[in-house]
Coordinates of C-alpha atoms in Angstrom, one line a residue:
M83 CA 142.1 370.9 166.0
K84 CA 145.4 369.0 166.1
L85 CA 145.6 368.7 162.4
K86 CA 145.1 372.3 161.9
R87 CA 148.0 373.1 164.3
D88 CA 150.1 370.6 162.4
V89 CA 149.4 372.5 159.2
L90 CA 150.3 375.8 160.8
G91 CA 153.6 374.3 161.7
V92 CA 154.2 373.4 158.1
V93 CA 153.4 376.9 157.0
L94 CA 155.8 378.4 159.5
A95 CA 158.5 375.9 158.3
F96 CA 158.0 377.0 154.7
M97 CA 158.2 380.7 155.8
S98 CA 161.5 380.0 157.5
T99 CA 163.0 378.8 154.2
G100 CA 161.7 381.9 152.3
L101 CA 158.8 380.1 150.6
V102 CA 155.4 381.6 150.4
A103 CA 152.7 379.7 152.3
T104 CA 149.2 380.5 151.3
G105 CA 145.7 379.4 152.4
L106 CA 145.6 377.1 149.4
N107 CA 148.7 375.3 150.7
S108 CA 147.0 375.0 154.1
D109 CA 143.9 373.3 152.7
A110 CA 146.0 371.0 150.5
Y111 CA 148.0 369.8 153.5
Q112 CA 144.9 369.3 155.5
T113 CA 143.6 367.0 152.8
V114 CA 146.8 365.0 152.9
Y115 CA 146.5 364.7 156.7
D116 CA 142.8 363.7 156.5
T117 CA 143.7 361.0 154.0
Q118 CA 146.5 359.7 156.2
A119 CA 144.2 359.6 159.2
K120 CA 141.6 357.5 157.4
Q121 CA 144.3 355.2 156.2
E122 CA 145.8 354.8 159.6
Q123 CA 142.4 353.5 160.8
K124 CA 142.8 350.6 158.3
V125 CA 146.4 350.1 159.4
Q126 CA 145.3 349.8 163.0
Q127 CA 142.7 347.2 162.0
A128 CA 145.4 345.2 160.3
L129 CA 147.7 345.6 163.3
N130 CA 144.9 344.3 165.6
S131 CA 144.3 341.2 163.4
E132 CA 145.4 337.9 165.0
F133 CA 146.5 336.7 161.5
I134 CA 149.2 339.4 160.9
T135 CA 152.8 338.2 161.0
P136 CA 155.4 339.9 163.3
P137 CA 157.4 341.3 160.3
D138 CA 154.3 342.7 158.6
K139 CA 153.2 344.2 161.9
K140 CA 156.6 345.8 162.5
E141 CA 156.7 347.2 158.9
L142 CA 153.2 348.7 159.1
Q143 CA 153.9 350.3 162.5
Q144 CA 157.1 351.8 161.0
T145 CA 155.1 353.5 158.2
V146 CA 152.9 355.2 160.8
T147 CA 155.9 356.3 162.9
T148 CA 157.8 357.6 159.9
F149 CA 154.8 359.7 158.6
A150 CA 154.4 361.2 162.1
K151 CA 158.0 362.3 162.1
V152 CA 158.1 363.9 158.7
K153 CA 154.6 365.3 158.4
T154 CA 155.7 368.8 159.4
S155 CA 159.0 368.8 157.6
E156 CA 158.3 367.1 154.2
N157 CA 156.4 368.8 151.4
R158 CA 153.0 367.7 150.3
S159 CA 154.3 365.6 147.3
K160 CA 156.6 363.6 149.5
L161 CA 153.9 363.1 152.1
Q162 CA 151.6 361.8 149.5
E163 CA 154.3 359.4 148.2
K164 CA 154.6 358.0 151.8
I165 CA 150.9 357.6 151.9
K166 CA 151.0 355.6 148.7
Q167 CA 153.8 353.4 149.9
Q168 CA 151.9 352.7 153.1
E169 CA 148.8 352.0 151.1
K170 CA 150.7 349.4 148.9
L171 CA 152.1 347.8 152.0
L172 CA 148.7 347.8 153.6
H173 CA 147.2 346.1 150.5
K174 CA 149.9 343.5 150.5
V175 CA 149.4 342.8 154.2
H176 CA 145.6 342.7 153.7
L177 CA 145.9 340.0 151.1
K178 CA 148.1 338.0 153.4
L179 CA 145.5 338.4 156.2
I180 CA 142.7 337.2 154.0
K181 CA 144.7 334.2 152.9
K182 CA 145.8 333.4 156.5
E183 CA 142.3 333.8 157.9
A184 CA 140.9 331.5 155.2
K185 CA 143.5 328.9 156.1
V186 CA 142.7 329.1 159.8
A187 CA 139.0 329.0 159.0
A188 CA 139.5 325.9 157.0
Q189 CA 141.4 324.2 159.7
E190 CA 138.9 325.1 162.4
Y191 CA 136.1 324.1 160.1
D192 CA 137.7 320.6 159.8
T193 CA 137.9 320.5 163.6
V194 CA 134.3 321.5 164.2
T195 CA 133.2 319.0 161.4
A196 CA 134.9 316.2 163.3
D197 CA 133.5 317.4 166.6
L198 CA 130.0 317.4 165.2
A199 CA 130.5 314.0 163.7
D200 CA 131.4 312.7 167.2
L201 CA 128.4 314.5 168.6
K202 CA 126.1 313.0 166.0
E203 CA 127.5 309.5 166.9
K204 CA 127.0 310.2 170.6
S205 CA 123.4 311.3 169.9
Q206 CA 122.6 307.7 169.0
E207 CA 123.6 306.4 172.4
P208 CA 121.0 305.4 175.0
F209 CA 119.7 308.1 177.3
I210 CA 120.2 311.0 174.9
T211 CA 117.2 313.3 174.9
D212 CA 115.2 313.9 171.8
D213 CA 115.8 317.6 172.2
D214 CA 119.6 317.1 172.2
E215 CA 119.4 314.9 169.2
K216 CA 117.4 317.6 167.3
R217 CA 119.9 320.2 168.3
V218 CA 122.7 318.1 166.8
A219 CA 120.8 318.1 163.5
V220 CA 120.4 321.9 163.6
L221 CA 124.1 322.4 164.1
T222 CA 124.8 320.0 161.3
D223 CA 122.7 322.1 159.0
E224 CA 124.5 325.2 160.1
L225 CA 127.8 323.5 159.3
T226 CA 126.5 322.8 155.7
E227 CA 125.7 326.5 155.3
I228 CA 129.3 327.6 156.0
S229 CA 131.1 325.1 153.8
S230 CA 134.5 326.4 152.4
P231 CA 134.6 329.2 154.9
Q232 CA 136.8 332.3 154.4
K233 CA 136.1 333.9 157.8
V234 CA 136.7 332.4 161.2
E235 CA 133.8 334.1 163.0
P236 CA 131.0 331.8 161.8
V237 CA 133.1 328.7 162.2
R238 CA 134.1 329.7 165.8
T239 CA 130.5 330.6 166.6
L240 CA 129.5 327.1 165.5
A241 CA 132.4 325.6 167.4
T242 CA 131.2 327.3 170.6
K243 CA 127.6 326.0 170.1
T244 CA 129.0 322.5 169.4
E245 CA 131.1 322.6 172.6
K246 CA 128.2 323.8 174.7
L247 CA 125.8 321.2 173.3
A248 CA 128.4 318.4 173.9
A249 CA 128.7 319.5 177.5
E250 CA 124.9 319.8 178.0
M251 CA 124.3 316.4 176.2
K252 CA 126.8 314.7 178.5
E253 CA 125.2 316.3 181.6
N254 CA 121.7 315.4 180.5
Q255 CA 122.8 311.8 179.8
A256 CA 124.5 311.6 183.2
V257 CA 121.3 312.9 185.0
M258 CA 119.1 310.4 183.2
L259 CA 121.5 307.5 184.1
D260 CA 121.3 308.7 187.7
F261 CA 117.5 308.6 187.5
V262 CA 117.6 305.1 186.1
A263 CA 120.0 304.1 188.9
N264 CA 117.4 305.4 191.4
L265 CA 114.7 303.4 189.6
K266 CA 116.8 300.2 189.9
E267 CA 117.2 300.8 193.6
D268 CA 113.5 301.4 193.9
N269 CA 112.9 298.0 192.3
K270 CA 115.3 296.3 194.7
T271 CA 113.4 297.8 197.6
A272 CA 110.0 297.0 196.0
K273 CA 111.0 293.4 195.6
T274 CA 111.9 293.1 199.2
L275 CA 108.7 294.9 200.3
Q276 CA 106.7 292.3 198.3
N277 CA 107.7 289.7 200.8
H278 CA 106.8 291.9 203.8
K279 CA 104.3 290.2 206.1
F280 CA 102.4 293.4 206.9
L281 CA 101.6 294.7 203.4
T282 CA 98.2 294.0 201.8
K283 CA 97.7 292.2 198.6
T284 CA 96.7 295.4 196.9
D285 CA 100.0 297.1 198.1
K286 CA 102.0 294.1 196.8
T287 CA 100.2 294.3 193.4
E288 CA 101.0 298.0 193.2
L289 CA 104.7 297.2 193.9
A290 CA 104.7 294.6 191.1
T291 CA 103.2 297.1 188.7
L292 CA 105.7 299.7 189.7
Q293 CA 108.6 297.3 189.0
K294 CA 107.4 296.6 185.5
E295 CA 106.9 300.3 184.8
N296 CA 110.4 301.1 186.1
E297 CA 112.0 298.4 183.9
K298 CA 110.7 300.2 180.8
Y299 CA 113.4 302.8 181.4
F300 CA 116.4 300.5 182.2
K301 CA 117.7 300.3 178.6
D302 CA 116.9 303.7 177.2
A303 CA 114.9 307.0 177.7
N304 CA 114.7 310.1 175.6
D305 CA 112.8 312.6 177.7
L306 CA 114.5 314.0 180.8
H307 CA 111.4 315.6 182.2
V308 CA 109.3 312.5 181.8
L309 CA 112.0 310.3 183.4
K310 CA 112.3 312.7 186.3
S311 CA 108.6 312.7 186.9
H312 CA 108.5 308.9 186.8
R313 CA 111.5 308.7 189.2
D314 CA 109.8 311.1 191.6
N315 CA 106.5 309.0 191.5
S316 CA 108.4 305.8 192.0
Q317 CA 110.3 307.1 195.0
N318 CA 107.0 308.4 196.5
I319 CA 105.3 305.0 196.1
V320 CA 108.2 303.1 197.6
T321 CA 108.6 305.5 200.5
T322 CA 104.8 305.5 201.2
L323 CA 104.6 301.7 201.2
Q324 CA 107.7 301.4 203.4
S325 CA 106.2 303.7 205.9
R326 CA 102.9 301.8 205.7
A327 CA 104.6 298.4 206.3
T328 CA 106.5 299.9 209.3
A329 CA 103.3 301.4 210.8
T330 CA 101.3 298.2 210.2
E331 CA 104.0 296.0 211.8
Q332 CA 104.0 298.3 214.8
D333 CA 100.2 298.1 215.0
F334 CA 100.3 294.3 215.0
K335 CA 103.2 294.2 217.4
E336 CA 101.1 296.1 219.9
N337 CA 97.7 294.6 219.3
E338 CA 97.7 291.3 217.4
K339 CA 98.0 289.1 220.5
I340 CA 95.3 290.8 222.5
A341 CA 93.1 291.0 219.4
R342 CA 93.2 287.3 218.9
E343 CA 92.5 286.7 222.6
L344 CA 89.6 289.1 222.4
I345 CA 88.2 287.3 219.3
K346 CA 88.4 284.0 221.2
A347 CA 86.6 285.4 224.2
T348 CA 84.0 287.0 221.9
N349 CA 83.4 283.6 220.2
E350 CA 82.8 282.0 223.6
L351 CA 80.4 284.8 224.6
L352 CA 78.4 284.4 221.4
A353 CA 78.2 280.7 221.9
K354 CA 77.5 280.5 225.6
G355 CA 76.4 284.0 226.6
D356 CA 72.8 285.2 227.3
L357 CA 72.4 287.7 224.4
N358 CA 69.5 288.5 222.2
S359 CA 69.6 288.4 218.4
D360 CA 70.3 292.1 217.9
E361 CA 73.1 292.0 220.5
K362 CA 74.6 289.0 218.8
T363 CA 74.4 290.5 215.4
E364 CA 76.1 293.7 216.5
L365 CA 78.8 291.9 218.4
N366 CA 79.4 289.5 215.5
Q367 CA 79.8 292.4 213.0
I368 CA 82.4 294.1 215.2
R369 CA 84.2 290.9 215.7
T370 CA 84.3 290.4 211.9
A371 CA 85.8 293.9 211.4
L372 CA 88.6 293.0 213.8
S373 CA 89.1 289.6 212.0
D374 CA 89.3 291.5 208.7
S375 CA 92.0 293.8 210.2
L376 CA 94.0 290.8 211.4
S377 CA 93.9 289.4 207.8
L378 CA 94.8 292.8 206.3
K379 CA 91.5 293.0 204.5
N380 CA 90.8 296.6 203.4
Y381 CA 93.4 297.4 206.0
R382 CA 95.0 300.8 206.7
P383 CA 97.7 301.4 209.4
G384 CA 95.9 301.8 212.8
D385 CA 92.8 299.7 211.8
L386 CA 93.8 296.8 214.1
S387 CA 94.1 299.1 217.1
N388 CA 90.8 300.9 216.3
S389 CA 88.9 297.7 215.7
Y390 CA 90.3 296.1 218.9
T391 CA 89.1 299.1 220.9
T392 CA 85.7 299.0 219.3
L393 CA 85.2 295.3 220.0
K394 CA 86.6 295.5 223.5
T395 CA 84.1 298.2 224.4
N396 CA 81.2 296.2 222.9
Y397 CA 82.4 293.0 224.4
D398 CA 82.7 294.4 227.9
S399 CA 79.2 295.8 227.7
S400 CA 77.8 292.5 226.3
F401 CA 79.6 290.4 228.8
K402 CA 78.2 292.5 231.6
V403 CA 74.6 292.2 230.3
S404 CA 75.0 288.4 229.7
N405 CA 76.4 287.9 233.2
E406 CA 73.5 289.8 234.8
R407 CA 71.0 287.8 232.9
Q408 CA 72.6 284.5 233.8
A409 CA 72.9 285.5 237.4
K410 CA 69.2 286.4 237.5
A411 CA 68.3 283.1 235.9
K412 CA 70.4 281.2 238.4
Q413 CA 68.7 283.1 241.2
L414 CA 65.3 282.2 239.9
A415 CA 66.3 278.5 239.6
A416 CA 67.6 278.5 243.1
E417 CA 64.4 280.0 244.4
A418 CA 62.4 277.3 242.5
A419 CA 64.5 274.6 244.0
A420 CA 64.0 275.9 247.5
R421 CA 60.3 276.0 247.0
K422 CA 60.3 272.5 245.7
K423 CA 62.3 271.2 248.7
A424 CA 60.0 272.9 251.1
A425 CA 56.9 271.5 249.3
E426 CA 58.3 267.9 249.6
L427 CA 58.3 268.2 253.4
K428 CA 54.7 268.9 253.6
A429 CA 52.1 266.3 254.1
V430 CA 50.7 264.2 251.3
K431 CA 47.5 266.0 251.7
E432 CA 49.3 269.2 250.5
A433 CA 50.5 267.4 247.4
Q434 CA 48.0 269.2 245.2
E435 CA 48.9 272.5 246.6
K436 CA 52.6 271.8 246.2
A437 CA 52.1 270.8 242.6
E438 CA 50.1 274.0 242.0
R439 CA 52.9 276.1 243.5
Q440 CA 55.5 274.3 241.4
K441 CA 53.5 275.0 238.3
E442 CA 53.2 278.6 239.3
A443 CA 57.0 278.8 239.9
Q444 CA 57.7 277.2 236.6
A445 CA 55.3 279.6 234.9
Q446 CA 57.0 282.5 236.6
T447 CA 60.4 281.3 235.4
V448 CA 59.1 281.2 231.8
V449 CA 57.7 284.7 232.2
N450 CA 60.9 286.1 233.6
T451 CA 63.2 284.4 231.1
P452 CA 63.9 286.6 228.0
S453 CA 63.0 285.1 224.6
N454 CA 65.7 284.8 222.0
N455 CA 63.2 284.3 219.2
D456 CA 62.0 287.8 218.8
T457 CA 63.9 288.6 215.6
P458 CA 61.8 291.2 213.6
T459 CA 61.0 290.7 210.0
A460 CA 60.9 293.0 207.0
I461 CA 57.5 294.4 206.0
P462 CA 56.7 294.0 202.2
T463 CA 55.4 297.1 200.5
S464 CA 54.5 298.0 196.9
G465 CA 56.9 297.7 194.0
G466 CA 58.8 294.8 195.5
W467 CA 60.2 297.0 198.3
H468 CA 60.4 295.8 202.0
Q469 CA 60.1 298.3 204.9
A470 CA 62.3 297.9 208.0
P471 CA 60.3 297.2 211.1
S472 CA 59.7 300.1 213.5
G473 CA 62.8 300.8 215.4
Y474 CA 65.1 299.0 212.9
K475 CA 67.3 299.8 209.9
F476 CA 68.7 297.6 207.1
L477 CA 72.5 297.5 207.1
K478 CA 74.7 296.7 204.1
V479 CA 77.6 295.1 205.9
E480 CA 80.1 295.4 203.1
S481 CA 79.7 299.2 202.8
G482 CA 78.6 300.1 206.3
K483 CA 75.5 302.0 204.9
T484 CA 72.0 301.9 206.4
Y485 CA 68.6 302.1 204.6
G486 CA 64.9 302.2 205.5
Q487 CA 63.7 300.2 202.5
V488 CA 65.3 297.5 200.3
K489 CA 64.2 295.2 197.5
N490 CA 66.1 292.1 198.7
P491 CA 66.2 292.0 202.6
D492 CA 68.3 288.8 202.5
N493 CA 71.2 290.8 201.3
F494 CA 71.0 293.1 204.4
S495 CA 71.2 292.8 208.1
L496 CA 68.5 294.2 210.5
I497 CA 69.9 296.4 213.2
T498 CA 68.3 298.7 215.8
V499 CA 68.0 302.4 215.2
A500 CA 70.5 302.9 218.1
Q501 CA 73.0 300.6 216.3
A502 CA 72.4 302.3 213.0
A503 CA 73.8 305.5 214.6
N504 CA 77.2 303.9 214.4
Y505 CA 76.9 303.7 210.6
T506 CA 76.3 306.1 207.7
P507 CA 72.9 306.5 206.0
G508 CA 73.2 305.3 202.3
H509 CA 72.1 307.2 199.2
G510 CA 69.1 305.8 197.3
N511 CA 69.7 303.5 194.4
G512 CA 67.9 300.7 192.5
S513 CA 68.0 298.2 195.4
A514 CA 67.9 300.4 198.6
K515 CA 66.7 303.8 199.8
Q516 CA 65.8 305.7 202.9

């Protein structure tokens, strides 16, 4: 070891002066060196302190350098004396370090106290989260626990926490204010949308409700996650209704004019066309669905186009059937007129025969003309129920559900089984069942 070699050098130095160096001398010197080595560790700690003054640092470093120079030339007594001198100086410096650190700790304690006071005041501002406010209280408690500090470490640790919290609190507040700004923009958009021609009453009610909910956050909020969730929901509603208004406007732009023309034509066909009761009922129901779309009743984007297509298909079919029936009736009327004219040219003696032929022709006309009074009626059964006639179903117009039996047939429309295929069978309840 190095110290052992140093001791050997001392022994050799003594021998050169004629003194006797023994093993006992060697152990004694080793003890001196061990003592100095331990003390130099303390000296190094003092030298590394941020609180040591330049003169004290220089003086301590000098004691280390001096001992290193004379440790192989001075006797043990003088070396021990130098160790004591260094120890005294180290004690003196250590006392200064304690005093200086306590002074710095007190200064930094005052600073962090002021910073925490500012932070506590800020925690009472709007849009500070409950969590951040609670963290301020925790740090205030920590400050109380280290009152009259002698060490800087706990003070600086608290100062670091305070600085970090101040930054996070400022950031959280800024984020919340940004969310509120988003909500205010949503309300402006919602207010504009409420006047949109192509939004339903339900949509506009939803927008009014949304604005009231958003306004609850305009003055203050204390939960970042709740506010973010509400902001996301608000943006989703506004975006959805904006898209819905745009899609509806496009639907009306493409189909409103032709839809109104088709309804006008349908009304004329219902009034003047040759249709039976079932055909009129079906055509009227489809016309009503298109009218509902035009008035935005239970409307979803695309309903106007779909309802128009459905009515157009039914109208074309009904119009064709009506025209065929009217043409046939006109033909029969023409034939009857021709027979009447021919009969008038015959002799008086054929008057009876002529009258008979006319009667026959008129009877034939009645036989060949379809009846519009064949509307079926419900069949009463036990328990107050009414059974739909064979080949028919009851239809609940409002829901579009069909049933086989109902208790109050006046609340339902009778449609053919073929027509019922266009609707959905309803589940049984207290007033209707299959």
